[in-house]
């Protein structure tokens, strides 16, 4: 937890320095905010609930790295399947 707080403080400090020294960075941030807000307001026609995450490369990599299960087991973080903790 302390590491996350320290890293966040470092990133905030670096961002503050970048904004004060390079005005163009502020314009890039503004463009990103305008683009993302336009996507939210106008909608992209995609429904996040219907995405098949099994084909996502990050999901496939993490399934190779960790023991996982295909089913959802309520609010449990770990579950036991066939006598194996996953």
Backbone as numpy.savetxt, mean C-alpha at the origin, in Angstrom:
# Nx Ny Nz CAx CAy CAz Cx Cy Cz
8.64 -0.10 16.61 7.81 1.08 16.61 8.68 2.32 16.61
9.76 2.28 17.37 10.64 3.45 17.42 11.29 3.70 16.07
11.65 2.61 15.39 12.26 2.76 14.07 11.31 3.42 13.09
10.03 3.07 13.16 9.04 3.67 12.26 8.89 5.16 12.55
8.90 5.52 13.82 8.77 6.94 14.19 9.99 7.72 13.71
11.17 7.14 13.89 12.40 7.81 13.45 12.43 7.94 11.94
12.06 6.88 11.22 12.06 6.94 9.75 11.03 7.96 9.26
9.88 8.04 9.91 8.87 9.01 9.51 9.39 10.42 9.72
10.04 10.66 10.84 10.59 11.99 11.12 11.66 12.36 10.09
12.49 11.39 9.71 13.53 11.65 8.71 12.89 11.99 7.37
11.87 11.23 6.97 11.22 11.48 5.69 10.50 12.83 5.69
9.88 13.20 6.80 9.23 14.51 6.88 10.28 15.62 6.78
11.39 15.43 7.44 12.46 16.42 7.36 13.03 16.56 5.96
13.27 15.41 5.29 13.79 15.46 3.93 12.78 16.09 2.97
11.51 15.79 3.17 10.47 16.39 2.33 10.39 17.89 2.54
10.54 18.32 3.77 10.51 19.75 4.06 11.68 20.47 3.40
12.85 19.87 3.46 14.04 20.46 2.83 13.86 20.50 1.31
13.33 19.42 0.75 13.12 19.38 -0.70 12.13 20.44 -1.14
11.09 20.66 -0.35 10.10 21.67 -0.72 10.65 23.09 -0.62
11.49 23.33 0.34 12.03 24.68 0.49 13.10 24.98 -0.55
13.86 23.97 -0.96 14.94 24.21 -1.90 14.52 24.07 -3.36
13.55 23.22 -3.64 13.15 22.95 -5.01 11.65 23.19 -5.15
11.28 24.32 -5.72 9.87 24.67 -5.88 9.17 23.72 -6.85
9.90 23.12 -7.78 9.31 22.21 -8.77 8.73 20.97 -8.08
9.30 20.57 -6.95 8.78 19.41 -6.22 7.36 19.68 -5.76
7.09 20.90 -5.35 5.74 21.27 -4.93 4.76 21.14 -6.09
5.19 21.53 -7.28 4.33 21.41 -8.45 4.05 19.95 -8.79
5.03 19.08 -8.62 4.84 17.65 -8.87 3.84 17.07 -7.88
3.98 17.44 -6.61 3.03 16.98 -5.59 1.62 17.47 -5.90
1.50 18.71 -6.33 0.19 19.26 -6.68 -0.41 18.50 -7.85
0.39 18.17 -8.85 -0.10 17.43 -10.01 -0.59 16.04 -9.60
0.13 15.38 -8.71 -0.28 14.05 -8.24 -1.60 14.14 -7.49
-1.76 15.16 -6.64 -3.00 15.34 -5.90 -4.18 15.64 -6.83
-3.97 16.46 -7.83 -5.04 16.79 -8.77 -5.43 15.55 -9.57
-4.45 14.79 -10.02 -4.73 13.58 -10.78 -5.51 12.56 -9.94
-5.07 12.33 -8.70 -5.75 11.33 -7.87 -7.15 11.80 -7.48
-7.33 13.09 -7.23 -8.67 13.58 -6.88 -9.60 13.51 -8.08
-9.09 13.74 -9.29 -9.92 13.60 -10.49 -10.37 12.15 -10.66
-9.48 11.20 -10.39 -9.85 9.79 -10.48 -10.94 9.42 -9.47
-10.86 9.98 -8.29 -11.85 9.68 -7.27 -13.20 10.31 -7.64
-13.17 11.57 -8.07 -14.42 12.27 -8.38 -15.09 11.73 -9.64
-14.31 11.49 -10.69 -14.88 11.06 -11.95 -15.10 9.56 -11.99
-14.36 8.84 -11.20 -14.47 7.38 -11.20 -13.81 6.80 -12.44
-13.17 5.68 -12.28 -12.50 5.04 -13.40 -13.32 3.90 -13.96
-14.47 3.62 -13.39 -15.31 2.54 -13.88 -14.91 1.18 -13.34
-13.85 1.12 -12.56 -13.39 -0.13 -11.98 -14.02 -0.30 -10.61
-14.34 -1.54 -10.29 -14.89 -1.84 -8.97 -13.85 -2.65 -8.21
-13.33 -2.10 -7.12 -12.25 -2.75 -6.37 -12.69 -4.08 -5.76
-13.98 -4.25 -5.52 -14.45 -5.48 -4.88 -14.33 -6.69 -5.80
-14.28 -6.49 -7.10 -14.29 -7.60 -8.03 -12.91 -7.96 -8.57
-11.86 -7.39 -8.02 -10.52 -7.70 -8.48 -10.11 -9.10 -8.04
-9.44 -9.82 -8.95 -8.91 -11.14 -8.62 -7.45 -10.96 -8.23
-7.20 -10.96 -6.94 -5.85 -10.68 -6.44 -4.91 -11.87 -6.58
-5.40 -13.04 -6.98 -4.53 -14.20 -7.10 -3.53 -14.06 -8.24
-3.81 -13.18 -9.19 -2.89 -12.97 -10.31 -1.93 -11.81 -10.08
-2.05 -11.12 -8.95 -1.18 -10.01 -8.61 0.21 -10.54 -8.31
1.24 -9.89 -8.87 2.62 -10.38 -8.70 3.09 -10.30 -7.25
2.65 -9.29 -6.52 3.05 -9.17 -5.12 2.41 -10.28 -4.29
1.15 -10.61 -4.58 0.47 -11.69 -3.87 1.15 -13.02 -4.17
1.50 -13.25 -5.43 2.17 -14.50 -5.79 3.52 -14.62 -5.12
4.27 -13.52 -5.05 5.58 -13.54 -4.40 5.43 -13.84 -2.91
4.46 -13.18 -2.25 4.29 -13.40 -0.81 3.78 -14.80 -0.51
3.00 -15.40 -1.42 2.54 -16.77 -1.22 3.69 -17.76 -1.33
4.69 -17.44 -2.14 5.87 -18.30 -2.23 6.75 -18.13 -0.99
6.75 -16.93 -0.43 7.61 -16.62 0.70 7.03 -17.11 2.02
5.71 -17.06 2.18 5.04 -17.43 3.44 4.04 -18.53 3.18
3.77 -19.33 4.24 2.69 -20.31 4.18 1.37 -19.55 4.27
0.52 -19.72 3.27 -0.76 -19.02 3.26 -1.88 -20.01 2.99
-3.10 -19.54 3.18 -4.27 -20.33 2.87 -5.16 -19.53 1.93
-5.98 -20.21 1.16 -6.84 -19.54 0.19 -8.12 -18.99 0.80
-8.50 -19.49 1.98 -9.77 -19.07 2.56 -9.56 -18.06 3.67
-10.61 -17.29 3.93 -10.62 -16.28 4.97 -11.14 -16.91 6.26
-10.41 -16.72 7.36 -10.77 -17.35 8.63 -11.19 -16.31 9.66
-12.24 -15.57 9.34 -12.77 -14.59 10.28 -11.78 -13.49 10.57
-11.64 -13.12 11.83 -10.74 -12.04 12.21 -9.39 -12.56 12.70
-9.09 -13.80 12.44 -7.83 -14.39 12.89 -6.71 -14.04 11.92
-5.55 -13.69 12.48 -4.37 -13.42 11.67 -3.69 -14.72 11.26
-3.60 -15.65 12.19 -3.06 -16.98 11.90 -4.19 -18.00 11.97
-4.09 -19.06 11.18 -5.10 -20.10 11.18 -4.42 -21.45 11.10
-5.13 -22.49 11.48 -4.59 -23.84 11.41 -5.36 -24.59 10.34
-4.62 -25.12 9.37 -5.22 -25.88 8.27 -4.45 -27.19 8.14
-5.16 -28.30 8.25 -4.57 -29.64 8.21 -3.49 -29.81 9.26
-3.70 -29.22 10.44 -2.77 -29.33 11.54 -1.53 -28.46 11.42
-1.48 -27.59 10.42 -0.33 -26.71 10.19 -0.76 -25.28 10.39
0.02 -24.55 11.18 -0.28 -23.13 11.44 0.15 -22.30 10.25
-0.77 -21.55 9.70 -0.47 -20.73 8.52 -0.80 -19.30 8.79
